[in-house]
Backbone as JSON, one array per atom type, in Angstrom:
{
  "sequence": "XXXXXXXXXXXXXXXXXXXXXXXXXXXXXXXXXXXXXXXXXXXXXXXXXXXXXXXXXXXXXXXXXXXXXXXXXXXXXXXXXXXXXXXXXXXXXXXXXXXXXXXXXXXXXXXXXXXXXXXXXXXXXXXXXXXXXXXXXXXXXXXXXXXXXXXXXXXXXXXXXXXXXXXXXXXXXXXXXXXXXXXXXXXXXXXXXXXXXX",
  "N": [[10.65, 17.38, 7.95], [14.11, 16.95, 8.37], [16.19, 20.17, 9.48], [18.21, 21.81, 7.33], [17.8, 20.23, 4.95], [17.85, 20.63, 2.31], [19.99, 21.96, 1.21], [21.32, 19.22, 1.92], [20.2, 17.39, 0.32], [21.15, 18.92, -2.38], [23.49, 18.65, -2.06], [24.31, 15.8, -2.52], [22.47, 14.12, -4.09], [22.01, 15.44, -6.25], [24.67, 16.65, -7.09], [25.62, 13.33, -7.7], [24.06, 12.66, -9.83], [24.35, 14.1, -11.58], [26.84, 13.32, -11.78], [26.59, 11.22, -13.11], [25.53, 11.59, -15.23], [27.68, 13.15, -16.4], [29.43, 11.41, -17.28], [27.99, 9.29, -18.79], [27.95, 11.12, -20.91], [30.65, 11.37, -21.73], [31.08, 9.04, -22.83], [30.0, 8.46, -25.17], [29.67, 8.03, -28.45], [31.5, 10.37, -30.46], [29.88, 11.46, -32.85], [27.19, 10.45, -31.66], [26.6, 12.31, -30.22], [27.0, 15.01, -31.85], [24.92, 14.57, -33.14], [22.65, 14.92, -31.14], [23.68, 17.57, -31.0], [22.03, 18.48, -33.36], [23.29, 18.33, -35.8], [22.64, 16.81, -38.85], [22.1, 12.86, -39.32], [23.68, 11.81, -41.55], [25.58, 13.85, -42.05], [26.93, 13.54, -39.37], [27.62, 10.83, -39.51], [29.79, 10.95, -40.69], [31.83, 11.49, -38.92], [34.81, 11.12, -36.98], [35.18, 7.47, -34.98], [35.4, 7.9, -32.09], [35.08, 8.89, -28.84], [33.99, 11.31, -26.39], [35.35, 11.72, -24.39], [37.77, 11.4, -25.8], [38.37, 13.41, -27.45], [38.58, 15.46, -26.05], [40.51, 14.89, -24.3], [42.35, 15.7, -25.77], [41.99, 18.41, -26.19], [41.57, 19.26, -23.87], [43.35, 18.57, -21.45], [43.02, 18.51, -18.66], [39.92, 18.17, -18.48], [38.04, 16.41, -17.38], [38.68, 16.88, -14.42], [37.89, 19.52, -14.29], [35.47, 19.48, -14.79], [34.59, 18.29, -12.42], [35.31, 19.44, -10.55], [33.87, 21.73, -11.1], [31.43, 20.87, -11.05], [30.82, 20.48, -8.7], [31.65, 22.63, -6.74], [29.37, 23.85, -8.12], [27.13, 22.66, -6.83], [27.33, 22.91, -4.96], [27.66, 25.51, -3.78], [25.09, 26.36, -4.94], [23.53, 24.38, -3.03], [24.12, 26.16, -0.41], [22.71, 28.22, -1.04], [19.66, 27.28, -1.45], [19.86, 26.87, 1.18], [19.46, 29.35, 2.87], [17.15, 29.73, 1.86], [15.11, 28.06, 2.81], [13.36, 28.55, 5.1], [11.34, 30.12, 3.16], [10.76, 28.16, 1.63], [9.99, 26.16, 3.26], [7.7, 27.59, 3.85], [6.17, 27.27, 1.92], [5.49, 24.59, 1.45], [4.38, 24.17, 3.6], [2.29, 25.29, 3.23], [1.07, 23.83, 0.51], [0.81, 21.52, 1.23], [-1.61, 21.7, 2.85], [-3.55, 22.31, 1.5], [-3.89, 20.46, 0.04], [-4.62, 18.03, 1.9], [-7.25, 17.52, 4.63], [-7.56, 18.92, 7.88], [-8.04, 16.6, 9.7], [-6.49, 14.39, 8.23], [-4.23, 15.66, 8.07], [-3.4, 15.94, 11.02], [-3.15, 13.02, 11.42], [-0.77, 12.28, 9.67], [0.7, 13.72, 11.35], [0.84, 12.17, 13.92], [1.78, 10.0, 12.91], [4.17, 10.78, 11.93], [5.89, 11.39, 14.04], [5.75, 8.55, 15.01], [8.73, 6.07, 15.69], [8.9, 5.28, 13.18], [7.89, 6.73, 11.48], [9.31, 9.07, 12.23], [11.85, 8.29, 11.35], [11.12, 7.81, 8.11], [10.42, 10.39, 8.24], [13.26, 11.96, 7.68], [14.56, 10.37, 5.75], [13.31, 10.21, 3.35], [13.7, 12.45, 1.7], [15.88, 12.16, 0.65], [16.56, 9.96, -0.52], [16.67, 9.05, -3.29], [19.52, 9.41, -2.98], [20.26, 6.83, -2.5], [22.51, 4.42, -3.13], [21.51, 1.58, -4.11], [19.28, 2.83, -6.19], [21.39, 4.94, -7.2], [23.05, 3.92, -8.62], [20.79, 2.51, -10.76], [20.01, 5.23, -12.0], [23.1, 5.35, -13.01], [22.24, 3.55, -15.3], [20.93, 4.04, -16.31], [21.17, 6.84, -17.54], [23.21, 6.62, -19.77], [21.12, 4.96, -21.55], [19.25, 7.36, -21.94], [20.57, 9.38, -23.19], [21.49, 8.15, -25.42], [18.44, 8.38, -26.59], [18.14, 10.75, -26.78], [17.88, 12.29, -29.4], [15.4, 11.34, -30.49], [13.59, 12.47, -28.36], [14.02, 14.89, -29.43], [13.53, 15.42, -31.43], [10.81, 14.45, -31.48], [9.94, 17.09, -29.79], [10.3, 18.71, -31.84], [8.41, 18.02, -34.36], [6.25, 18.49, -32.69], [6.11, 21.73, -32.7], [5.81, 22.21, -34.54], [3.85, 23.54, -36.36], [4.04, 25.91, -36.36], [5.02, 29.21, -36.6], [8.01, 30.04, -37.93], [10.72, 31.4, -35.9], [10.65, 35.09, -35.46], [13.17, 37.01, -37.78], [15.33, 39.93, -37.59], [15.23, 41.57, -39.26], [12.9, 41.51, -39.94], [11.31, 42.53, -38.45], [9.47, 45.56, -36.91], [9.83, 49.17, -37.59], [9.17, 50.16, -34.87], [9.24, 48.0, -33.59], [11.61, 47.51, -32.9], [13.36, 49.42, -32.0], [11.8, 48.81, -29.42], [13.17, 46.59, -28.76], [16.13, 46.78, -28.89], [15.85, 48.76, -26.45], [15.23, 47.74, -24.68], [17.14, 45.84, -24.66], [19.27, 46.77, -23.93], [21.03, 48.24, -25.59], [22.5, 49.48, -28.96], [20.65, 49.95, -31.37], [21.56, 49.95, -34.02], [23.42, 47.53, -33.69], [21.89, 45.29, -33.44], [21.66, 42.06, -33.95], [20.67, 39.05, -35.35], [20.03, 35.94, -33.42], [22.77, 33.12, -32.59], [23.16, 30.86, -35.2], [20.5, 30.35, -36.24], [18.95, 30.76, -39.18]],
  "CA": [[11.97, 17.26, 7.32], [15.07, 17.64, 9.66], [17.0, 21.09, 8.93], [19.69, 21.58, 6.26], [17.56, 19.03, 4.28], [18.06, 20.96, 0.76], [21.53, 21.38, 0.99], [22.18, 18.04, 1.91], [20.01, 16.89, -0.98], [21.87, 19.3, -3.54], [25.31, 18.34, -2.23], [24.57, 14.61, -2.73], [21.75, 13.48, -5.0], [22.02, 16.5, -7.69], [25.94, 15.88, -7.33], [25.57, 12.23, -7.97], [22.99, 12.56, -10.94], [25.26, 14.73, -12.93], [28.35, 12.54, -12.26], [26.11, 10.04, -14.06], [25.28, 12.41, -16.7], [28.75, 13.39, -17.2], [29.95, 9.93, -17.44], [26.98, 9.23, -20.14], [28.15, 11.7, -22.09], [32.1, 10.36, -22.12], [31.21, 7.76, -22.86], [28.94, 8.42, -26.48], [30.37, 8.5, -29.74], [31.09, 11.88, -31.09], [28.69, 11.16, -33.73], [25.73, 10.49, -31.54], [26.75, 13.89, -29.51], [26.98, 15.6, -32.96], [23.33, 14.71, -33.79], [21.7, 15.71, -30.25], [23.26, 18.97, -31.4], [21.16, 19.54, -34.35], [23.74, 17.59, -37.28], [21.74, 15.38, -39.43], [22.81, 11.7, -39.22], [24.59, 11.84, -42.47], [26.72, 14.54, -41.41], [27.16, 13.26, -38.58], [28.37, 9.58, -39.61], [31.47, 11.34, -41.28], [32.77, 11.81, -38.16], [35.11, 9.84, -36.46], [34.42, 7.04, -34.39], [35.91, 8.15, -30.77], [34.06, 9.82, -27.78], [33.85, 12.59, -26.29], [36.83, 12.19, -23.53], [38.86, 11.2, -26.31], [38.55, 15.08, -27.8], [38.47, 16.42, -24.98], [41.71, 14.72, -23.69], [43.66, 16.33, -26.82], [41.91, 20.11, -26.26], [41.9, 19.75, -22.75], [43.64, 17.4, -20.29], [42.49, 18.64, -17.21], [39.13, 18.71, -18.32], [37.41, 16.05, -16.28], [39.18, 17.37, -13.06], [37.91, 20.69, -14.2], [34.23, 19.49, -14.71], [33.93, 17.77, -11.22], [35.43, 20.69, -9.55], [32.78, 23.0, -11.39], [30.28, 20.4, -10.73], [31.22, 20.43, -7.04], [31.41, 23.9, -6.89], [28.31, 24.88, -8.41], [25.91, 22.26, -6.58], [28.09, 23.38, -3.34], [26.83, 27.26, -3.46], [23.4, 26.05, -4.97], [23.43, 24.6, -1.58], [24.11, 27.28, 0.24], [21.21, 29.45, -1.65], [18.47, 26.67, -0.7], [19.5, 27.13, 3.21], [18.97, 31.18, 2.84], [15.68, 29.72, 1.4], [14.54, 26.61, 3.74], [12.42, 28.68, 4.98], [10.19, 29.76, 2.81], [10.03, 26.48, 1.06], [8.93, 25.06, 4.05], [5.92, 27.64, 4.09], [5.37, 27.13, 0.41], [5.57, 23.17, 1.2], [3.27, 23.96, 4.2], [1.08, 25.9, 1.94], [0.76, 23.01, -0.66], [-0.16, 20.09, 1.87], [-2.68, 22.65, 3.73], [-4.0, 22.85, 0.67], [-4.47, 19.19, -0.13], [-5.31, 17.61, 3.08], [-8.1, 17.78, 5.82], [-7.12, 19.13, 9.23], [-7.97, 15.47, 10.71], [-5.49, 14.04, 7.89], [-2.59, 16.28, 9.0], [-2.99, 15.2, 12.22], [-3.18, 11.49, 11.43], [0.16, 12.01, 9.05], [1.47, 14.15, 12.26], [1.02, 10.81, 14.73], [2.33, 8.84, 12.11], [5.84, 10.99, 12.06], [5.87, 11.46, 15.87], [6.63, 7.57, 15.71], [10.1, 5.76, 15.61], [8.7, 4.65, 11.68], [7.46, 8.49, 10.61], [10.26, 9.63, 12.26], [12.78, 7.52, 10.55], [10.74, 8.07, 6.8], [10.69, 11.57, 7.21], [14.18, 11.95, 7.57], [15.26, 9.92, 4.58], [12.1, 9.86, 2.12], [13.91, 13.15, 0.18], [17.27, 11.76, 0.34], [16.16, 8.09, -1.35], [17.57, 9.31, -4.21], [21.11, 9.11, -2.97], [20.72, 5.62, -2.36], [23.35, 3.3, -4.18], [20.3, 1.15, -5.33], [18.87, 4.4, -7.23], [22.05, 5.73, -8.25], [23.22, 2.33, -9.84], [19.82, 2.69, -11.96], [20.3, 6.08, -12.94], [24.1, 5.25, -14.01], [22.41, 2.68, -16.28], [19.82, 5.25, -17.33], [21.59, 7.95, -18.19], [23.47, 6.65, -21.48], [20.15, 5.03, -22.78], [18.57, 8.05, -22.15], [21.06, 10.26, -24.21], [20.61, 7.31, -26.84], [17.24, 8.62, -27.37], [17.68, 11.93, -27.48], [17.3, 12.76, -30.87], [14.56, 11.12, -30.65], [13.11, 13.33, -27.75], [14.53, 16.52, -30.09], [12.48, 15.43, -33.12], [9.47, 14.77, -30.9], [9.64, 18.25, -29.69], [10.31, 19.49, -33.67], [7.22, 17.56, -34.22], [5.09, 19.64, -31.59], [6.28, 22.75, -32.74], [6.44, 22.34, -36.75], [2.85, 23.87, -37.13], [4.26, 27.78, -35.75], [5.69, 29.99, -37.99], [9.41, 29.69, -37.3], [10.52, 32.83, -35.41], [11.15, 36.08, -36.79], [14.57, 37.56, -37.7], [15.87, 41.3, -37.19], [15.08, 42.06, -40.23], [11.43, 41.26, -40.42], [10.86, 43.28, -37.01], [8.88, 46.91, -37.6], [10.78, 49.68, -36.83], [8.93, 50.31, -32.83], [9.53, 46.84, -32.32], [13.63, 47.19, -33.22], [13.45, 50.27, -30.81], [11.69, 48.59, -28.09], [13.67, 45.43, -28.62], [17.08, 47.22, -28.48], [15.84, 49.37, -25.24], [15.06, 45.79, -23.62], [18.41, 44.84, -24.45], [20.3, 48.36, -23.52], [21.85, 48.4, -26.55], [22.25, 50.54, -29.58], [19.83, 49.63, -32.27], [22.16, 48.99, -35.28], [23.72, 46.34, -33.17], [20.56, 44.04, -33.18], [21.37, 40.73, -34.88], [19.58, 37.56, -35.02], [21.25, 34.85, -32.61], [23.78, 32.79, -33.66], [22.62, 29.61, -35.06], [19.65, 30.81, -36.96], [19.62, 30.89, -40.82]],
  "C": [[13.01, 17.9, 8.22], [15.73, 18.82, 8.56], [18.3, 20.77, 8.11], [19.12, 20.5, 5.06], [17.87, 19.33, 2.68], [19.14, 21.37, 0.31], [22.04, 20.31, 1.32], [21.56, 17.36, 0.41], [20.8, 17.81, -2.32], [23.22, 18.97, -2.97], [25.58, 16.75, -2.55], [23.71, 14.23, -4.12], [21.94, 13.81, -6.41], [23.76, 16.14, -8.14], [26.16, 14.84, -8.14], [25.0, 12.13, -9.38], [23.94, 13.46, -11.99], [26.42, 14.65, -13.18], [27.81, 11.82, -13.24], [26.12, 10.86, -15.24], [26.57, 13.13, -17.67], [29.61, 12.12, -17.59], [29.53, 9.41, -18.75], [27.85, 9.73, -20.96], [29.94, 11.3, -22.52], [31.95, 9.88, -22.46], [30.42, 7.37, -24.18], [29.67, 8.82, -27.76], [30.14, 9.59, -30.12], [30.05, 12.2, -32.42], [27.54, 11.57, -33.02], [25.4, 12.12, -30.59], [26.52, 15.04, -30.46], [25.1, 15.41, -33.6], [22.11, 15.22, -32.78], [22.53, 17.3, -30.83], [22.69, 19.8, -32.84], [21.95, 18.52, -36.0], [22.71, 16.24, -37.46], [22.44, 13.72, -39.36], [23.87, 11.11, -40.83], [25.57, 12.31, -42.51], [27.33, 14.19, -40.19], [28.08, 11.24, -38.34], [29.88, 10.03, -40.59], [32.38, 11.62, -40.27], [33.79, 10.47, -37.86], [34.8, 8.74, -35.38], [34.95, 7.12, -32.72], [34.62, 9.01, -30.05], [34.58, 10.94, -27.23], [35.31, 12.87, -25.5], [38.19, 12.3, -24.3], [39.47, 12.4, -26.89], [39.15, 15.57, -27.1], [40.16, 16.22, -24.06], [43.1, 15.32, -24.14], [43.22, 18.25, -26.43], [41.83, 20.3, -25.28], [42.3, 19.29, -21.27], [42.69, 17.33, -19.18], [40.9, 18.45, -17.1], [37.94, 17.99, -17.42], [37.45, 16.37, -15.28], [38.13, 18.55, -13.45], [36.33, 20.6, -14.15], [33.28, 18.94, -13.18], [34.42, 18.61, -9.99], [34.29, 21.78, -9.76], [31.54, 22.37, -11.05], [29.77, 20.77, -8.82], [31.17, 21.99, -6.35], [30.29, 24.58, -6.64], [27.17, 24.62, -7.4], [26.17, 22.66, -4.9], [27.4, 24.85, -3.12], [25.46, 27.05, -3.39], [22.91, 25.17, -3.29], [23.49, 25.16, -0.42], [22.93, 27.8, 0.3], [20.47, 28.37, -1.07], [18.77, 26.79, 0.6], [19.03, 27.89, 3.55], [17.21, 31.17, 2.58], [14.96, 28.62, 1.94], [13.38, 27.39, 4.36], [11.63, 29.11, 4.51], [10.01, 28.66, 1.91], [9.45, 26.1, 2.13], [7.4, 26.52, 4.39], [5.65, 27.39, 3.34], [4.51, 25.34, 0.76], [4.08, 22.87, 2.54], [1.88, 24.11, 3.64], [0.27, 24.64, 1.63], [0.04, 21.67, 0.41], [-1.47, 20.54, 2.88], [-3.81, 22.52, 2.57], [-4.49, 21.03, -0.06], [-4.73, 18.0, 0.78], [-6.09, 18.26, 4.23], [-7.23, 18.23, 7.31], [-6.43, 17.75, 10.04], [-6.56, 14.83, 9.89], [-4.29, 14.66, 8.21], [-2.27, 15.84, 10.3], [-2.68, 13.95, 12.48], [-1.84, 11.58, 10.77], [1.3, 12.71, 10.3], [1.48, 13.09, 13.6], [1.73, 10.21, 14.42], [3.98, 9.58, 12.58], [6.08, 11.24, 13.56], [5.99, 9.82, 15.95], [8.01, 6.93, 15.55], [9.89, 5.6, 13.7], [8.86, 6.12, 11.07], [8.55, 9.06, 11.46], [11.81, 9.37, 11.71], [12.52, 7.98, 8.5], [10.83, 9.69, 6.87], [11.72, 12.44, 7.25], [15.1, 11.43, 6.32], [13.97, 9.96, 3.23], [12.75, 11.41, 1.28], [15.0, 13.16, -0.2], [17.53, 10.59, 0.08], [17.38, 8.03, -2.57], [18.97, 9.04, -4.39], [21.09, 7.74, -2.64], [21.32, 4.67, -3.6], [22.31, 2.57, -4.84], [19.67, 2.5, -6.6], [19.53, 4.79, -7.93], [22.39, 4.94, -8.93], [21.99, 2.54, -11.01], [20.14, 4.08, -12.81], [21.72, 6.03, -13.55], [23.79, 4.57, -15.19], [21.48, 3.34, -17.49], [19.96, 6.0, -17.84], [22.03, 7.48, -19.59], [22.15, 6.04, -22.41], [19.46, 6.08, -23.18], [18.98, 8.96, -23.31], [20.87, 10.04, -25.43], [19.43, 8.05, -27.43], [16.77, 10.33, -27.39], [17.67, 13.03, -28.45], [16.39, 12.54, -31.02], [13.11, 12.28, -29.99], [12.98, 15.0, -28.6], [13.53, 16.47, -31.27], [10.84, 15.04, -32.54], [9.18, 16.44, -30.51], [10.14, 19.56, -31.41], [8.94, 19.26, -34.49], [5.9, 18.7, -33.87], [5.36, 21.12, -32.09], [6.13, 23.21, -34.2], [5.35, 23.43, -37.18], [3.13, 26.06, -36.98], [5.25, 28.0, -36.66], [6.94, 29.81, -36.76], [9.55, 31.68, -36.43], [11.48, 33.57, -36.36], [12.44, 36.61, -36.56], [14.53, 38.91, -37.75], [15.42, 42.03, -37.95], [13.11, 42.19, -40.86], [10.45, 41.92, -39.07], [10.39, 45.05, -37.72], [9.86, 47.58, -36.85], [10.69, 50.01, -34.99], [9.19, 48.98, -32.6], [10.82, 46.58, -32.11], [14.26, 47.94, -31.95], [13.21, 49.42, -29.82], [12.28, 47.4, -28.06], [15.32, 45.76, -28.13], [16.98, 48.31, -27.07], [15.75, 48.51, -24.09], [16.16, 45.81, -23.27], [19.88, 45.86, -24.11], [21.14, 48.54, -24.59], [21.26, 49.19, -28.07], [21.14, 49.46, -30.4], [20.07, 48.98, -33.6], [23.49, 48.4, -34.93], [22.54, 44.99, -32.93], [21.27, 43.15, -34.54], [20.54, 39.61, -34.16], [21.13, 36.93, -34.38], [21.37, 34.02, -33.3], [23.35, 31.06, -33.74], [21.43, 29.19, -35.63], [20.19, 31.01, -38.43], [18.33, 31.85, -41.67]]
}
């Protein structure tokens, strides 16, 4: 993999993938946004029938500008941090294929990129992703995907139904209130349950 390869993939692909994903979500009735967060679909059909930019354009003009500057931003530093860290990913990454191929196969996959072909693939094979074919699919993927995730939310409500729900502040012994407020550096009769819990 030529150098700089994980900040060029977080300044393009990760970029790209969460324009789509912010686009998706513009673009979904505040309803179906209202039921991935938890409102039942009854409560949630009382709303009105606009999307999300349309809110968002009354509480906060700027706020697309403001999400593709923070997007831009964030995946811009997070690129940074993977350069500081290129190398040891690439021992981890050496690690991992040391670890699942033969000597002779490394050498046969090290011929292969030593020619104009393997030196061409392994230059672009982790930056595919950014290709316009790809990202065209994931623009078309992202809003069905959001579509279904309530569905995804009640599959994982599903998987989880059979565990006692978790416990509140109040149902904690007193050493575990102590060692829960020494965790959290804080006094002790400041412990509440988080917000969102009933």
């Amino acid at each position: 993999m030529p150098p700089g390869i994980y900040k060029k993939l977080m300044s393009t692909s990760m970029d790209a993938m969460m324009g789509n994903l912010g686009g998706a979500m513009k673009a979904m009735p505040l309803r179906q946004i209202a039921q991935i967060g938890g409102m039942s679909a009854e409560e949630a059909q009382k709303l009105d029938k606009v999307d999300l930019s349309q809110v968002m354009a009354i509480y906060d003009p700027h706020w697309e500008e403001r999400q593709k500057l923070t997007m831009h931003a964030m995946f811009g530093a997070m690129g940074d941090f993977f350069t500081t860290m290129e190398p040891e990913l690439r021992e981890g990454m050496a690690t991992a294929y040391a670890n699942r191929f033969s000597l002779s196969e490394l050498n046969d996959l090290d011929r292969f990129f030593e020619t104009p072909t393997g030196t061409k693939y392994a230059a672009t094979a982790t930056t595919i992703m950014t290709d316009p074919a790809v990202m065209n699919t994931m623009k078309d993927l992202m809003p069905k995907m959001m579509q279904q995730m309530p569905h995804f939310l009640e599959a994982a409500k599903k998987a989880t139904a059979a565990l006692p729900p978790p416990r509140k502040i109040k149902d904690l012994s007193p050493a575990e209130k102590a060692r829960l407020a020494k965790a959290l550096g804080m006094d002790e009769s400041k412990l509440q349950d988080p917000k969102g819990t009933s």
